[in-house]
PDB file of C-alpha atoms in Angstrom:
ATOM      1  CA  ASN H 289      95.630  90.003  63.651  1.00 46.00           C
ATOM      2  CA  SER H 290      97.885  93.092  63.213  1.00 45.00           C
ATOM      3  CA  ASP H 291      95.475  95.314  61.984  1.00 54.00           C
ATOM      4  CA  PHE H 292      93.683  94.797  65.501  1.00 57.00           C
ATOM      5  CA  ASP H 293      95.910  96.858  67.657  1.00 58.00           C
ATOM      6  CA  ASP H 294      99.453  97.115  67.629  1.00 56.00           C
ATOM      7  CA  SER H 295     100.033  97.913  71.452  1.00 57.00           C
ATOM      8  CA  ILE H 296      97.864  94.768  72.570  1.00 60.00           C
ATOM      9  CA  THR H 297      99.062  90.974  72.573  1.00 69.00           C
ATOM     10  CA  GLY H 298      95.723  89.572  73.978  1.00 84.00           C
ATOM     11  CA  LEU H 299      92.574  91.194  75.221  1.00 91.00           C
ATOM     12  CA  TRP H 300      90.296  88.547  77.337  1.00 93.00           C
ATOM     13  CA  ASP H 301      87.137  89.395  79.594  1.00 94.00           C
ATOM     14  CA  ALA H 302      85.760  91.704  76.836  1.00 96.00           C
ATOM     15  CA  ALA H 303      82.212  92.212  75.276  1.00 97.00           C
ATOM     16  CA  ALA H 304      81.605  90.736  71.795  1.00 96.00           C
ATOM     17  CA  VAL H 305      78.414  91.756  70.213  1.00 97.00           C
ATOM     18  CA  VAL H 306      77.716  90.294  66.638  1.00 96.00           C
ATOM     19  CA  GLY H 307      75.065  91.855  63.838  1.00 94.00           C
ATOM     20  CA  ARG H 308      73.892  92.417  60.498  1.00 93.00           C
ATOM     21  CA  PHE H 309      73.902  95.765  59.494  1.00 92.00           C
ATOM     22  CA  THR H 310      72.000  97.544  56.408  1.00 87.00           C
ATOM     23  CA  GLU H 311      72.793 100.690  54.960  1.00 83.00           C
ATOM     24  CA  ASN H 312      70.637 101.406  51.099  1.00 83.00           C
ATOM     25  CA  THR H 313      71.767  97.767  49.383  1.00 86.00           C
ATOM     26  CA  THR H 314      74.727  97.360  51.571  1.00 89.00           C
ATOM     27  CA  VAL H 315      74.597  94.634  54.167  1.00 92.00           C
ATOM     28  CA  ARG H 316      77.847  93.773  56.255  1.00 94.00           C
ATOM     29  CA  ASP H 317      78.207  91.316  59.044  1.00 96.00           C
ATOM     30  CA  ILE H 318      80.125  93.249  62.084  1.00 97.00           C
ATOM     31  CA  ILE H 319      81.476  92.201  65.013  1.00 97.00           C
ATOM     32  CA  PHE H 320      82.042  95.203  68.058  1.00 97.00           C
ATOM     33  CA  VAL H 321      84.714  94.407  70.839  1.00 97.00           C
ATOM     34  CA  SER H 322      84.255  96.596  73.460  1.00 97.00           C
ATOM     35  CA  GLY H 323      86.298  96.931  77.079  1.00 96.00           C
ATOM     36  CA  GLY H 324      88.163  94.087  78.286  1.00 94.00           C
ATOM     37  CA  GLN H 325      91.558  93.127  79.992  1.00 92.00           C
ATOM     38  CA  TYR H 326      94.861  93.154  78.012  1.00 91.00           C
ATOM     39  CA  GLN H 327      97.689  92.918  80.853  1.00 88.00           C
ATOM     40  CA  SER H 328      97.803  90.943  83.829  1.00 85.00           C
ATOM     41  CA  SER H 329     100.233  90.799  87.074  1.00 81.00           C
ATOM     42  CA  VAL H 330      99.308  87.227  87.559  1.00 81.00           C
ATOM     43  CA  GLY H 331     102.908  85.796  86.804  1.00 78.00           C
ATOM     44  CA  ASN H 332     104.473  89.070  85.396  1.00 77.00           C
ATOM     45  CA  GLY H 333     106.205  90.858  88.629  1.00 76.00           C
ATOM     46  CA  SER H 334     105.112  94.035  88.873  1.00 80.00           C
ATOM     47  CA  ALA H 335     103.113  94.613  86.174  1.00 83.00           C
ATOM     48  CA  PRO H 336     100.020  96.664  86.953  1.00 85.00           C
ATOM     49  CA  GLN H 337      96.604  95.556  85.670  1.00 87.00           C
ATOM     50  CA  LEU H 338      95.588  96.794  82.288  1.00 89.00           C
ATOM     51  CA  TYR H 339      92.005  97.236  81.131  1.00 92.00           C
ATOM     52  CA  SER H 340      91.161  98.849  78.013  1.00 93.00           C
ATOM     53  CA  PRO H 341      88.170 101.332  77.570  1.00 95.00           C
ATOM     54  CA  THR H 342      87.796 101.239  73.303  1.00 95.00           C
ATOM     55  CA  THR H 343      85.441  99.405  70.870  1.00 96.00           C
ATOM     56  CA  TYR H 344      86.937  97.743  68.045  1.00 96.00           C
ATOM     57  CA  ARG H 345      85.204  97.056  65.403  1.00 96.00           C
ATOM     58  CA  GLY H 346      85.640  94.033  62.951  1.00 96.00           C
ATOM     59  CA  MET H 347      84.494  92.943  59.324  1.00 96.00           C
ATOM     60  CA  ILE H 348      83.231  89.765  58.637  1.00 97.00           C
ATOM     61  CA  ALA H 349      83.848  88.365  55.281  1.00 96.00           C
ATOM     62  CA  SER H 350      81.762  85.612  53.636  1.00 93.00           C
ATOM     63  CA  ASN H 351      83.814  82.977  54.106  1.00 95.00           C
ATOM     64  CA  GLY H 352      84.292  84.317  57.555  1.00 93.00           C
ATOM     65  CA  SER H 353      87.171  85.972  57.989  1.00 95.00           C
ATOM     66  CA  VAL H 354      87.481  88.897  60.058  1.00 95.00           C
ATOM     67  CA  THR H 355      89.447  92.318  59.213  1.00 95.00           C
ATOM     68  CA  TRP H 356      90.256  95.072  61.819  1.00 93.00           C
ATOM     69  CA  PRO H 357      90.006  98.255  60.351  1.00 91.00           C
ATOM     70  CA  THR H 358      91.883 101.173  62.577  1.00 87.00           C
ATOM     71  CA  ASP H 359      90.958 104.104  60.270  1.00 90.00           C
ATOM     72  CA  TRP H 360      88.091 103.744  63.311  1.00 93.00           C
ATOM     73  CA  LEU H 361      88.095 103.192  67.346  1.00 95.00           C
ATOM     74  CA  GLY H 362      85.123 103.223  69.456  1.00 96.00           C
ATOM     75  CA  THR H 363      85.478 104.672  73.127  1.00 96.00           C
ATOM     76  CA  LEU H 364      83.516 103.294  76.528  1.00 96.00           C
ATOM     77  CA  PRO H 365      82.677 105.609  79.006  1.00 94.00           C
ATOM     78  CA  SER H 366      85.277 104.274  80.983  1.00 93.00           C
ATOM     79  CA  ALA H 367      87.658 100.934  80.935  1.00 94.00           C
ATOM     80  CA  ARG H 368      85.137  98.112  81.757  1.00 95.00           C
ATOM     81  CA  ILE H 369      85.324  94.267  82.062  1.00 95.00           C
ATOM     82  CA  GLY H 370      82.773  91.151  82.177  1.00 95.00           C
ATOM     83  CA  MET H 371      79.928  92.745  80.372  1.00 96.00           C
ATOM     84  CA  GLY H 372      77.439  90.749  78.029  1.00 96.00           C
ATOM     85  CA  GLY H 373      76.078  92.846  74.874  1.00 96.00           C
ATOM     86  CA  VAL H 374      73.563  92.102  72.040  1.00 96.00           C
ATOM     87  CA  GLU H 375      72.477  94.116  69.202  1.00 95.00           C
ATOM     88  CA  VAL H 376      68.622  94.768  68.688  1.00 92.00           C
ATOM     89  CA  ASN H 377      67.396  96.680  65.256  1.00 89.00           C
ATOM     90  CA  GLY H 378      70.926  98.486  65.093  1.00 90.00           C
ATOM     91  CA  LYS H 379      71.462  99.623  68.386  1.00 93.00           C
ATOM     92  CA  LEU H 380      74.289  97.826  71.384  1.00 96.00           C
ATOM     93  CA  TYR H 381      73.494  96.734  74.498  1.00 96.00           C
ATOM     94  CA  LEU H 382      75.939  96.179  76.725  1.00 97.00           C
ATOM     95  CA  THR H 383      74.804  95.064  80.192  1.00 95.00           C
ATOM     96  CA  GLY H 384      76.657  94.675  83.618  1.00 94.00           C
ATOM     97  CA  GLY H 385      80.517  94.407  83.981  1.00 94.00           C
ATOM     98  CA  SER H 386      82.482  96.272  86.540  1.00 93.00           C
ATOM     99  CA  VAL H 387      85.235  99.261  86.141  1.00 92.00           C
ATOM    100  CA  GLY H 388      88.671  98.396  85.196  1.00 86.00           C
ATOM    101  CA  ARG H 389      91.340  99.673  87.478  1.00 78.00           C
ATOM    102  CA  GLU H 390      94.401  98.741  88.248  1.00 71.00           C
ATOM    103  CA  ASN H 391      94.102  96.887  91.276  1.00 65.00           C
ATOM    104  CA  ASP H 392      91.244  94.599  91.689  1.00 67.00           C
ATOM    105  CA  PRO H 393      87.915  95.764  90.122  1.00 64.00           C
ATOM    106  CA  PRO H 394      85.159  96.681  92.187  1.00 78.00           C
ATOM    107  CA  PRO H 395      82.023  94.738  92.500  1.00 87.00           C
ATOM    108  CA  PRO H 396      79.491  94.094  89.513  1.00 92.00           C
ATOM    109  CA  GLU H 397      77.405  97.068  88.298  1.00 93.00           C
ATOM    110  CA  ALA H 398      73.637  97.242  87.034  1.00 93.00           C
ATOM    111  CA  ALA H 399      74.538  99.543  84.471  1.00 94.00           C
ATOM    112  CA  VAL H 400      73.246  99.318  80.547  1.00 95.00           C
ATOM    113  CA  LEU H 401      75.376 101.011  77.874  1.00 96.00           C
ATOM    114  CA  THR H 402      73.419 102.020  74.763  1.00 96.00           C
ATOM    115  CA  SER H 403      74.975 102.799  71.033  1.00 96.00           C
ATOM    116  CA  LEU H 404      73.469 103.054  67.478  1.00 94.00           C
ATOM    117  CA  VAL H 405      75.192 102.084  64.718  1.00 94.00           C
ATOM    118  CA  THR H 406      75.847 105.093  61.814  1.00 92.00           C
ATOM    119  CA  SER H 407      75.194 104.665  58.132  1.00 88.00           C
ATOM    120  CA  ASP H 408      79.295 104.172  57.728  1.00 91.00           C
ATOM    121  CA  PHE H 409      79.146 101.584  60.630  1.00 93.00           C
ATOM    122  CA  LYS H 410      80.196 103.022  63.031  1.00 94.00           C
ATOM    123  CA  LEU H 411      78.885 104.308  66.607  1.00 96.00           C
ATOM    124  CA  PHE H 412      77.571 107.797  67.176  1.00 93.00           C
ATOM    125  CA  GLU H 413      78.927 109.613  69.492  1.00 91.00           C
ATOM    126  CA  LEU H 414      76.617 110.052  72.544  1.00 88.00           C
ATOM    127  CA  GLY H 415      77.832 109.811  75.752  1.00 79.00           C
ATOM    128  CA  SER H 416      80.543 112.355  77.712  1.00 77.00           C
ATOM    129  CA  ASN H 417      84.062 112.845  76.655  1.00 81.00           C
ATOM    130  CA  GLY H 418      83.608 111.902  73.273  1.00 88.00           C
ATOM    131  CA  SER H 419      82.560 108.259  74.629  1.00 95.00           C
ATOM    132  CA  ASN H 420      80.367 106.424  71.604  1.00 96.00           C
ATOM    133  CA  PHE H 421      77.899 104.737  74.635  1.00 97.00           C
ATOM    134  CA  ILE H 422      74.821 106.422  76.792  1.00 95.00           C
ATOM    135  CA  TYR H 423      75.385 105.388  80.531  1.00 95.00           C
ATOM    136  CA  GLN H 424      72.521 104.284  82.915  1.00 94.00           C
ATOM    137  CA  PRO H 425      74.316 103.300  86.179  1.00 92.00           C
ATOM    138  CA  THR H 426      70.670 101.495  87.547  1.00 91.00           C
ATOM    139  CA  ALA H 427      68.978 100.072  84.467  1.00 91.00           C
ATOM    140  CA  LEU H 428      69.900  96.538  85.072  1.00 87.00           C
ATOM    141  CA  GLN H 429      69.038  96.993  88.766  1.00 82.00           C
ATOM    142  CA  THR H 430      65.090  95.456  89.032  1.00 78.00           C
ATOM    143  CA  PRO H 431      64.611  92.538  88.943  1.00 79.00           C
ATOM    144  CA  ILE H 432      67.945  91.360  87.479  1.00 80.00           C
ATOM    145  CA  SER H 433      70.360  93.156  89.846  1.00 87.00           C
ATOM    146  CA  PRO H 434      74.200  93.599  89.382  1.00 91.00           C
ATOM    147  CA  ARG H 435      75.978  91.130  87.118  1.00 91.00           C
ATOM    148  CA  SER H 436      79.184  90.763  85.126  1.00 92.00           C
ATOM    149  CA  ARG H 437      80.905  87.802  83.364  1.00 92.00           C
ATOM    150  CA  HIS H 438      77.291  86.780  82.019  1.00 94.00           C
ATOM    151  CA  ALA H 439      75.759  85.914  78.964  1.00 93.00           C
ATOM    152  CA  MET H 440      72.965  87.556  76.906  1.00 93.00           C
ATOM    153  CA  VAL H 441      70.681  86.030  74.609  1.00 92.00           C
ATOM    154  CA  LYS H 442      68.102  87.899  71.878  1.00 92.00           C
ATOM    155  CA  VAL H 443      64.953  86.646  70.712  1.00 91.00           C
ATOM    156  CA  THR H 444      63.486  88.148  67.879  1.00 87.00           C
ATOM    157  CA  VAL H 445      59.687  88.431  67.106  1.00 85.00           C
ATOM    158  CA  PRO H 446      58.625  88.423  63.290  1.00 79.00           C
ATOM    159  CA  LYS H 447      57.702  91.725  62.319  1.00 74.00           C
ATOM    160  CA  GLU H 448      54.014  92.317  62.273  1.00 71.00           C
ATOM    161  CA  ASN H 449      51.669  94.548  59.928  1.00 68.00           C
ATOM    162  CA  GLY H 450      54.951  96.077  57.808  1.00 64.00           C
ATOM    163  CA  GLY H 451      56.695  97.320  60.834  1.00 64.00           C
ATOM    164  CA  SER H 452      60.061  98.660  60.614  1.00 67.00           C
ATOM    165  CA  ASP H 453      61.356  97.349  63.928  1.00 70.00           C
ATOM    166  CA  ALA H 454      61.236  94.116  64.845  1.00 72.00           C
ATOM    167  CA  LEU H 455      59.974  93.016  68.806  1.00 83.00           C
ATOM    168  CA  ALA H 456      62.931  91.386  70.657  1.00 87.00           C
ATOM    169  CA  TYR H 457      63.537  89.978  73.890  1.00 89.00           C
ATOM    170  CA  VAL H 458      67.010  89.772  76.183  1.00 90.00           C
ATOM    171  CA  TYR H 459      67.620  87.286  78.326  1.00 90.00           C
ATOM    172  CA  VAL H 460      70.655  87.832  80.917  1.00 91.00           C
ATOM    173  CA  ILE H 461      72.013  84.387  82.127  1.00 91.00           C
ATOM    174  CA  GLY H 462      73.794  83.547  84.763  1.00 91.00           C
ATOM    175  CA  GLY H 463      76.685  85.598  85.882  1.00 90.00           C
ATOM    176  CA  ARG H 464      78.566  86.823  88.668  1.00 88.00           C
ATOM    177  CA  GLY H 465      75.824  89.361  91.111  1.00 86.00           C
ATOM    178  CA  ALA H 466      77.358  91.332  94.630  1.00 75.00           C
ATOM    179  CA  ALA H 467      78.053  89.641  97.240  1.00 67.00           C
ATOM    180  CA  PRO H 468      75.277  88.992  99.532  1.00 61.00           C
ATOM    181  CA  ARG H 469      75.327  90.339 102.944  1.00 56.00           C
ATOM    182  CA  PRO H 470      75.861  86.844 105.031  1.00 58.00           C
ATOM    183  CA  ARG H 471      72.988  85.448 107.329  1.00 61.00           C
ATOM    184  CA  ARG H 472      72.978  82.916 110.156  1.00 57.00           C
ATOM    185  CA  ALA H 473      70.561  80.089 109.723  1.00 59.00           C
ATOM    186  CA  ARG H 474      67.539  79.982 111.559  1.00 64.00           C
ATOM    187  CA  GLY H 475      67.683  78.094 114.909  1.00 61.00           C
ATOM    188  CA  ALA H 476      71.698  77.959 114.345  1.00 58.00           C
ATOM    189  CA  ARG H 477      73.642  78.252 117.437  1.00 63.00           C
ATOM    190  CA  GLU H 478      75.831  80.773 118.382  1.00 56.00           C
ATOM    191  CA  PRO H 479      79.587  80.146 117.363  1.00 56.00           C
ATOM    192  CA  PRO H 480      81.377  78.812 120.684  1.00 59.00           C
ATOM    193  CA  GLY H 481      83.089  81.570 122.923  1.00 55.00           C
ATOM    194  CA  PRO H 482      86.769  81.683 124.395  1.00 55.00           C
ATOM    195  CA  PRO H 483      87.868  78.283 126.323  1.00 56.00           C
ATOM    196  CA  HIS H 484      87.399  78.683 130.311  1.00 51.00           C
ATOM    197  CA  THR H 485      90.164  79.634 132.641  1.00 53.00           C
ATOM    198  CA  ASP H 486      90.708  77.832 135.924  1.00 52.00           C
ATOM    199  CA  THR H 487      89.687  80.762 137.471  1.00 50.00           C
ATOM    200  CA  ASP H 488      85.875  80.722 135.346  1.00 49.00           C
ATOM    201  CA  HIS H 489      85.925  77.029 136.673  1.00 51.00           C
ATOM    202  CA  ARG H 490      85.960  77.760 140.429  1.00 53.00           C
ATOM    203  CA  LEU H 491      83.235  80.773 140.198  1.00 46.00           C
ATOM    204  CA  ALA H 492      81.241  78.229 138.529  1.00 49.00           C
ATOM    205  CA  ARG H 493      81.325  75.846 141.043  1.00 54.00           C
ATOM    206  CA  ARG H 494      80.904  78.562 143.594  1.00 51.00           C
ATOM    207  CA  LEU H 495      77.819  79.816 141.828  1.00 48.00           C
ATOM    208  CA  GLN H 496      76.755  75.877 141.635  1.00 54.00           C
ATOM    209  CA  PRO H 497      73.865  74.775 144.294  1.00 52.00           C
ATOM    210  CA  ARG H 498      74.275  72.333 146.843  1.00 56.00           C
ATOM    211  CA  ALA H 499      73.413  68.775 146.364  1.00 55.00           C
ATOM    212  CA  GLY H 500      70.717  68.866 149.166  1.00 54.00           C
ATOM    213  CA  GLY H 501      68.838  71.909 147.643  1.00 55.00           C
ATOM    214  CA  PRO H 502      69.234  75.642 147.450  1.00 54.00           C
ATOM    215  CA  ARG H 503      70.975  77.636 150.841  1.00 55.00           C
ATOM    216  CA  ARG H 504      69.099  77.359 153.940  1.00 57.00           C
ATOM    217  CA  GLY H 505      67.212  80.778 154.565  1.00 56.00           C
ATOM    218  CA  ALA H 506      67.540  82.056 150.815  1.00 53.00           C
ATOM    219  CA  PRO H 507      64.341  83.730 148.946  1.00 55.00           C
ATOM    220  CA  SER H 508      62.592  81.404 146.920  1.00 53.00           C
ATOM    221  CA  ASP H 509      62.915  84.048 144.005  1.00 52.00           C
ATOM    222  CA  GLN H 510      66.479  83.823 143.904  1.00 52.00           C
ATOM    223  CA  ARG H 511      66.747  79.922 144.629  1.00 52.00           C
ATOM    224  CA  LEU H 512      68.474  78.345 141.176  1.00 49.00           C
ATOM    225  CA  PRO H 513      66.761  75.637 139.269  1.00 52.00           C
ATOM    226  CA  ARG H 514      67.951  72.346 139.917  1.00 55.00           C
ATOM    227  CA  VAL H 515      70.946  70.988 137.337  1.00 49.00           C
ATOM    228  CA  ARG H 516      69.894  68.360 135.388  1.00 53.00           C
ATOM    229  CA  HIS H 517      72.613  65.465 135.229  1.00 51.00           C
ATOM    230  CA  GLY H 518      73.432  62.069 133.539  1.00 52.00           C
ATOM    231  CA  ARG H 519      69.778  60.266 132.343  1.00 53.00           C
ATOM    232  CA  ASP H 520      67.345  62.847 133.618  1.00 52.00           C
ATOM    233  CA  ARG H 521      69.726  65.270 131.544  1.00 51.00           C
ATOM    234  CA  ARG H 522      69.747  62.674 128.006  1.00 52.00           C
ATOM    235  CA  ARG H 523      66.176  62.760 128.096  1.00 52.00           C
ATOM    236  CA  HIS H 524      65.321  66.523 128.565  1.00 49.00           C
ATOM    237  CA  HIS H 525      67.254  66.831 125.446  1.00 49.00           C
ATOM    238  CA  ARG H 526      65.584  63.702 123.500  1.00 51.00           C
ATOM    239  CA  HIS H 527      62.339  65.562 123.713  1.00 48.00           C
ATOM    240  CA  ARG H 528      63.374  69.222 122.676  1.00 50.00           C
ATOM    241  CA  ALA H 529      61.694  70.526 119.827  1.00 45.00           C
ATOM    242  CA  VAL H 530      63.298  70.349 116.196  1.00 42.00           C
ATOM    243  CA  PRO H 531      63.003  73.325 114.190  1.00 40.00           C
ATOM    244  CA  GLU H 532      61.031  72.255 111.053  1.00 39.00           C
ATOM    245  CA  GLU H 533      62.908  74.734 108.593  1.00 40.00           C
ATOM    246  CA  ALA H 534      66.075  76.466 108.128  1.00 34.00           C
ATOM    247  CA  GLU H 535      66.192  79.556 105.909  1.00 36.00           C
ATOM    248  CA  ILE H 536      69.808  79.611 104.335  1.00 33.00           C
ATOM    249  CA  GLY H 537      71.205  82.688 103.509  1.00 33.00           C
TER     250      GLY H 537
END
């Protein structure tokens, strides 16, 4: 659509929020598209990765067509990708995502960005540097944790006793979380060390007890235990205890 933005030929990984907004007797269905990426270096030579800090407003007509007026554009605190979004009682909530940078984006954040739709169906300037969103960097930390490229669903509860605002529940589903710290399973063996050299084998033979028993005259506390061989060794391994459960990280 030429009304969207002539400088952008495509946009992906953005957050799209659709809502029905009322002002006096005017009711409008509007879609707000925030952030996203519009240029990739994949298959594009040395071109940099480019991300958008802009919020676009699309007016949805009764026949389903969308027009993108350019008389108003909103602004995020920074370029972002991978956010989820919903509208609740005239407010926009964008969750998670990560900051868009020229190189690979950093890990997902636990942020929530909030804005309010004005009487002329725009967004208030609420944040710093002319941003239309209040940025809360850790509002999604408990119990959901950092997240990006996730789904969000709103479930509205009917109004009671003539209340002005309906209660709503918002569900955050799936997505990419922060990478967990790797843990070794309980009972797992250590990874094998470097291969033995000829010197190692000669030293091992020198320290191994003689077939006839411990060295004559050695103190009892320095005598080495009997080395198991053949059938006796197999019997020993057959009766080893096996852990009942393995806790995988």
